[in-house]
Amino acid sequence: MTGARRTGLLGVACLLGAWLTAAAAAAPKPQGTAPGDFGPPQGEPIHAQLTSPPFVPPPIHRNHPAKVIVELEVREVEREISEGVTYTFWTFGGTTPGSFIRVRQGDTVEFHLKNYPDNKMPHNIDLHGVTGPGGGAASSFTAPGHESQFTFKALNQGIYVYHCATAPVGMHIANGMYGLMLVEPPAGMQPVDHEYYVMQGDFYTVGKYRERGHQEFDMQRAIDERPTYVLFNGSEGSLVGEHALKARVGDHVRLFVGNGGPNLVSSFHVIGAIFDRVRYEGGLHEQENVQTTLIPAGGAAIVEFHVRVPGSYVLVDHSILRAFNKGALAILKAEGAEDKSIYSGKELDSVYLGDKAANLAAVSEARAAEASGTLTKAQQIKAGESRFTGTCSVCHQANGEGLPNVFPPLARSDFLMADKQRAIGIVLNGLTGKVTVNGNVFNSVMPPMSQLNDDELANILTFVRNSWGNSGEAVSADEVKQIRASTRRPEGAAH
Amino acid sequence: MLLRVAMLGAGLAWAGAAAAGEGNPFLPVAGAEFHSALPSGRQDKVLVRGFLLQRHPVTNAEFLAFVSAHREWQRGSAPRILADADYLGHWSGPLELGSHAAAAQPVTRVSWFAAQAYCEAQQARLPTWYEWELAAAASGTQRDARSDPAWRQQILDWYARPAGEGLAAIEQAAANVYGLHDIHGVVWEWVLDFDSLLPADADPERFCGSGAQNLQEKENYAVLMRIALLGSLRAADTGHAIGFRCARNVEATP
């Protein structure tokens, strides 16, 4: 942003409401036929700084329209969609969602779309912030190893989705080809402490949720609108654990939230926060004190809130099974001093966050060890504990004691330890009806957990058979595999 | 594409032994009336006459033999208007394959002009889209397997992998009912009329809307993606994953 200079106060009416900075420059007068046309670009062309999610390029402090050059490269890349599950993403800039583009209203944008030579597919781009046929798609159809160029004037301010629009459009979008472009108002936006970029998308794989290995796109599921995954920023792990968004108590946070679809509409909500302001659908008007805001597929919103007390704030699609069973969950972690006058200080229930918030390092370590044939019982126990938390602990409790008359205990359980094969079968296939555990009769239902993989189940069982006073031999993935193959079950239940 | 007419003529006039060698013979594909996946606006049931198609995509070794005999098609000699800057760019030299181009891999980074010139030298031509599509609709057991989900998924699985992982050698997978190998799963292939599959002002075909229309027959969308790829190319373009094989008219065979 060389040569950018702030001009003095001109004290013009705040047409753009709170989105103008207090020290804003005058709203420029339109010069062309369109309201957002502030005339020809001035100064040297600027190369736009693009950022990967969840980061947003810095605010533009510029008082004149410029020529901005955007260079976006399409890459087809294989990466994790969930722990141990890979998927081939088609991306703008190497990530899903694609690189964040930030320009100023009235800027003339020279857009270069590059299709990496090793890609297999032709691609193009439809920017919702472009006025003109196809939003650029008509001018950007590009074969692998080629580059297209077109130029547009950013006439309308706001937050806009862009996406690939090459046939079959639904497949290109479902593979992750979408992102956001912010067209700042001429006088800029109110400074905040953090700006983050979060974008939801639905994904359709041949294999089930969390089924290990490389998963292919499933067109039929996409047509049926039955996603396997609903995700923020293209991966279950993208915004949790060490990758969680960060803020401090007192911070003013602005989220640019998009929804790439291809199918679902998002009910975007942050557990534990109320949005001070929402520019719903990315438009100019704002709503205040919003709990949940609807973000259409191919749409976006700007939401702002203040962090008042420390803790983990959970971003979800409040169509809530998507959050807890399909991955639409992210964390904003706020540090700072408690304010007991606002909130007593008890943090979110760890069981509620479930395994998504857990550190999965132990699971990864066990998986690597298993692959290299060096898996130890201790590693299995550690990995099993991570998976137990949030899955099994919901009923059997974190201490393995269960709940009297409702959920049988696992701690010092005669029933559990009596028969290893039976235990494997129960976890895989579920159990309904009377059982006697440590002399107490339970008559309840345990759903099948067959959605978990052989190694996950082996680790969980090894953990419970060696915790809370239990002591037994390890359970191997092969044992689980054998019982899975030789028994029948309903389709895997969720936790 | 003025050249096209001339090439068709060349194909018809062909007589005598092939230079392609026994390694990549021309196999018969019986004619058929056929539902094409081409977008509406063109007739969707077409009559394809019987023709001959090479058993596998032309390999690096086969193309090396061609450029050895046709200096004008060597890298560095072929004019840019007929083959772009990346023409045979993975070969280590104009007459040397090197470590990035195995003899048995399909040749890629060849333009439409170069592919057509190669076929012409074999007294052949590139297949038309309809011919290629007819041959490509087959599985190992059926002439038209396009409604078989397993067949379709196999194609899509290939699409789902970027091309950068290195091409497979030819004939690693089973042949289809015609004895043809690698129609799907290794490279894209040039066709004679690649530039007229989509209307010249291809707006509706190239972006929003076309997907939805064409996906009414969802078994077609795997094929549609190939049309989209071909539609994105110009005749001098080359690509890391586009190769070709040649065709001949039946009556031209001895």
PDB file of N, CA and C in Angstrom, chain A residues 6-14 16-26 61 187-192 254 277:
ATOM      1  N   ARG A   6      -3.365   9.551   4.379  1.00  0.00           N
ATOM      2  CA  ARG A   6      -4.647  10.000   4.909  1.00  0.00           C
ATOM      3  C   ARG A   6      -4.812  11.485   4.645  1.00  0.00           C
ATOM      4  N   THR A   7      -5.957  11.886   4.204  1.00  0.00           N
ATOM      5  CA  THR A   7      -6.204  13.321   4.071  1.00  0.00           C
ATOM      6  C   THR A   7      -6.897  13.815   5.320  1.00  0.00           C
ATOM      7  N   GLY A   8      -7.020  15.078   5.417  1.00  0.00           N
ATOM      8  CA  GLY A   8      -7.591  15.669   6.618  1.00  0.00           C
ATOM      9  C   GLY A   8      -9.081  15.440   6.733  1.00  0.00           C
ATOM     10  N   LEU A   9      -9.587  15.843   7.856  1.00  0.00           N
ATOM     11  CA  LEU A   9     -11.016  15.724   8.103  1.00  0.00           C
ATOM     12  C   LEU A   9     -11.785  16.693   7.219  1.00  0.00           C
ATOM     13  N   LEU A  10     -12.822  16.229   6.656  1.00  0.00           N
ATOM     14  CA  LEU A  10     -13.659  17.128   5.880  1.00  0.00           C
ATOM     15  C   LEU A  10     -15.068  17.218   6.440  1.00  0.00           C
ATOM     16  N   GLY A  11     -15.314  16.397   7.444  1.00  0.00           N
ATOM     17  CA  GLY A  11     -16.555  16.545   8.179  1.00  0.00           C
ATOM     18  C   GLY A  11     -17.814  16.367   7.360  1.00  0.00           C
ATOM     19  N   VAL A  12     -17.796  15.396   6.519  1.00  0.00           N
ATOM     20  CA  VAL A  12     -18.963  15.162   5.672  1.00  0.00           C
ATOM     21  C   VAL A  12     -19.967  14.258   6.389  1.00  0.00           C
ATOM     22  N   ALA A  13     -21.198  14.399   6.050  1.00  0.00           N
ATOM     23  CA  ALA A  13     -22.244  13.593   6.676  1.00  0.00           C
ATOM     24  C   ALA A  13     -21.924  12.110   6.567  1.00  0.00           C
ATOM     25  N   CYS A  14     -22.246  11.406   7.614  1.00  0.00           N
ATOM     26  CA  CYS A  14     -21.875   9.998   7.722  1.00  0.00           C
ATOM     27  C   CYS A  14     -22.899   9.123   7.009  1.00  0.00           C
ATOM     28  N   LEU A  16     -22.611   6.528   5.456  1.00  0.00           N
ATOM     29  CA  LEU A  16     -22.420   5.093   5.553  1.00  0.00           C
ATOM     30  C   LEU A  16     -22.513   4.612   6.987  1.00  0.00           C
ATOM     31  N   GLY A  17     -23.022   5.474   7.841  1.00  0.00           N
ATOM     32  CA  GLY A  17     -23.294   5.063   9.205  1.00  0.00           C
ATOM     33  C   GLY A  17     -22.026   4.697   9.942  1.00  0.00           C
ATOM     34  N   ALA A  18     -22.169   3.759  10.833  1.00  0.00           N
ATOM     35  CA  ALA A  18     -21.083   3.421  11.735  1.00  0.00           C
ATOM     36  C   ALA A  18     -19.899   2.796  11.032  1.00  0.00           C
ATOM     37  N   TRP A  19     -20.069   2.451   9.790  1.00  0.00           N
ATOM     38  CA  TRP A  19     -18.978   1.776   9.095  1.00  0.00           C
ATOM     39  C   TRP A  19     -17.900   2.756   8.660  1.00  0.00           C
ATOM     40  N   LEU A  20     -18.212   4.029   8.695  1.00  0.00           N
ATOM     41  CA  LEU A  20     -17.182   5.014   8.413  1.00  0.00           C
ATOM     42  C   LEU A  20     -16.326   5.196   9.643  1.00  0.00           C
ATOM     43  N   THR A  21     -15.061   5.447   9.427  1.00  0.00           N
ATOM     44  CA  THR A  21     -14.240   5.754  10.592  1.00  0.00           C
ATOM     45  C   THR A  21     -14.568   7.153  11.039  1.00  0.00           C
ATOM     46  N   ALA A  22     -14.301   7.405  12.286  1.00  0.00           N
ATOM     47  CA  ALA A  22     -14.601   8.727  12.831  1.00  0.00           C
ATOM     48  C   ALA A  22     -13.785   9.787  12.105  1.00  0.00           C
ATOM     49  N   ALA A  23     -12.572   9.408  11.723  1.00  0.00           N
ATOM     50  CA  ALA A  23     -11.683  10.362  11.066  1.00  0.00           C
ATOM     51  C   ALA A  23     -11.704  10.165   9.562  1.00  0.00           C
ATOM     52  N   ALA A  24     -12.847   9.870   9.035  1.00  0.00           N
ATOM     53  CA  ALA A  24     -12.917   9.487   7.634  1.00  0.00           C
ATOM     54  C   ALA A  24     -12.729  10.664   6.703  1.00  0.00           C
ATOM     55  N   ALA A  25     -12.265  10.338   5.512  1.00  0.00           N
ATOM     56  CA  ALA A  25     -12.208  11.336   4.453  1.00  0.00           C
ATOM     57  C   ALA A  25     -13.611  11.552   3.907  1.00  0.00           C
ATOM     58  N   ALA A  26     -13.758  12.558   3.077  1.00  0.00           N
ATOM     59  CA  ALA A  26     -15.053  12.838   2.475  1.00  0.00           C
ATOM     60  C   ALA A  26     -15.478  11.694   1.576  1.00  0.00           C
ATOM     61  N   HIS A  61      -6.012   2.322   3.431  1.00  0.00           N
ATOM     62  CA  HIS A  61      -6.061   3.739   3.811  1.00  0.00           C
ATOM     63  C   HIS A  61      -5.719   4.550   2.569  1.00  0.00           C
ATOM     64  N   ALA A 187     -14.443   5.626   2.410  1.00  0.00           N
ATOM     65  CA  ALA A 187     -13.826   6.211   3.597  1.00  0.00           C
ATOM     66  C   ALA A 187     -13.311   5.151   4.566  1.00  0.00           C
ATOM     67  N   GLY A 188     -13.320   3.900   4.153  1.00  0.00           N
ATOM     68  CA  GLY A 188     -12.789   2.843   5.003  1.00  0.00           C
ATOM     69  C   GLY A 188     -13.801   2.351   6.021  1.00  0.00           C
ATOM     70  N   MET A 189     -13.378   1.417   6.818  1.00  0.00           N
ATOM     71  CA  MET A 189     -14.249   0.827   7.832  1.00  0.00           C
ATOM     72  C   MET A 189     -13.714   1.178   9.208  1.00  0.00           C
ATOM     73  N   GLN A 190     -14.600   1.141  10.173  1.00  0.00           N
ATOM     74  CA  GLN A 190     -14.208   1.434  11.541  1.00  0.00           C
ATOM     75  C   GLN A 190     -13.104   0.468  11.981  1.00  0.00           C
ATOM     76  N   PRO A 191     -12.018   0.993  12.534  1.00  0.00           N
ATOM     77  CA  PRO A 191     -10.954   0.079  12.985  1.00  0.00           C
ATOM     78  C   PRO A 191     -11.462  -0.845  14.091  1.00  0.00           C
ATOM     79  N   VAL A 192     -11.011  -2.089  14.049  1.00  0.00           N
ATOM     80  CA  VAL A 192     -11.362  -3.061  15.090  1.00  0.00           C
ATOM     81  C   VAL A 192     -10.073  -3.752  15.530  1.00  0.00           C
ATOM     82  N   ARG A 254     -14.289  -8.481  14.277  1.00  0.00           N
ATOM     83  CA  ARG A 254     -15.121  -8.430  13.063  1.00  0.00           C
ATOM     84  C   ARG A 254     -14.863  -9.708  12.272  1.00  0.00           C
ATOM     85  N   ARG A 277     -23.415  -5.930  15.844  1.00  0.00           N
ATOM     86  CA  ARG A 277     -23.896  -5.473  14.539  1.00  0.00           C
ATOM     87  C   ARG A 277     -23.698  -6.560  13.501  1.00  0.00           C
TER      88      ARG A 277
END
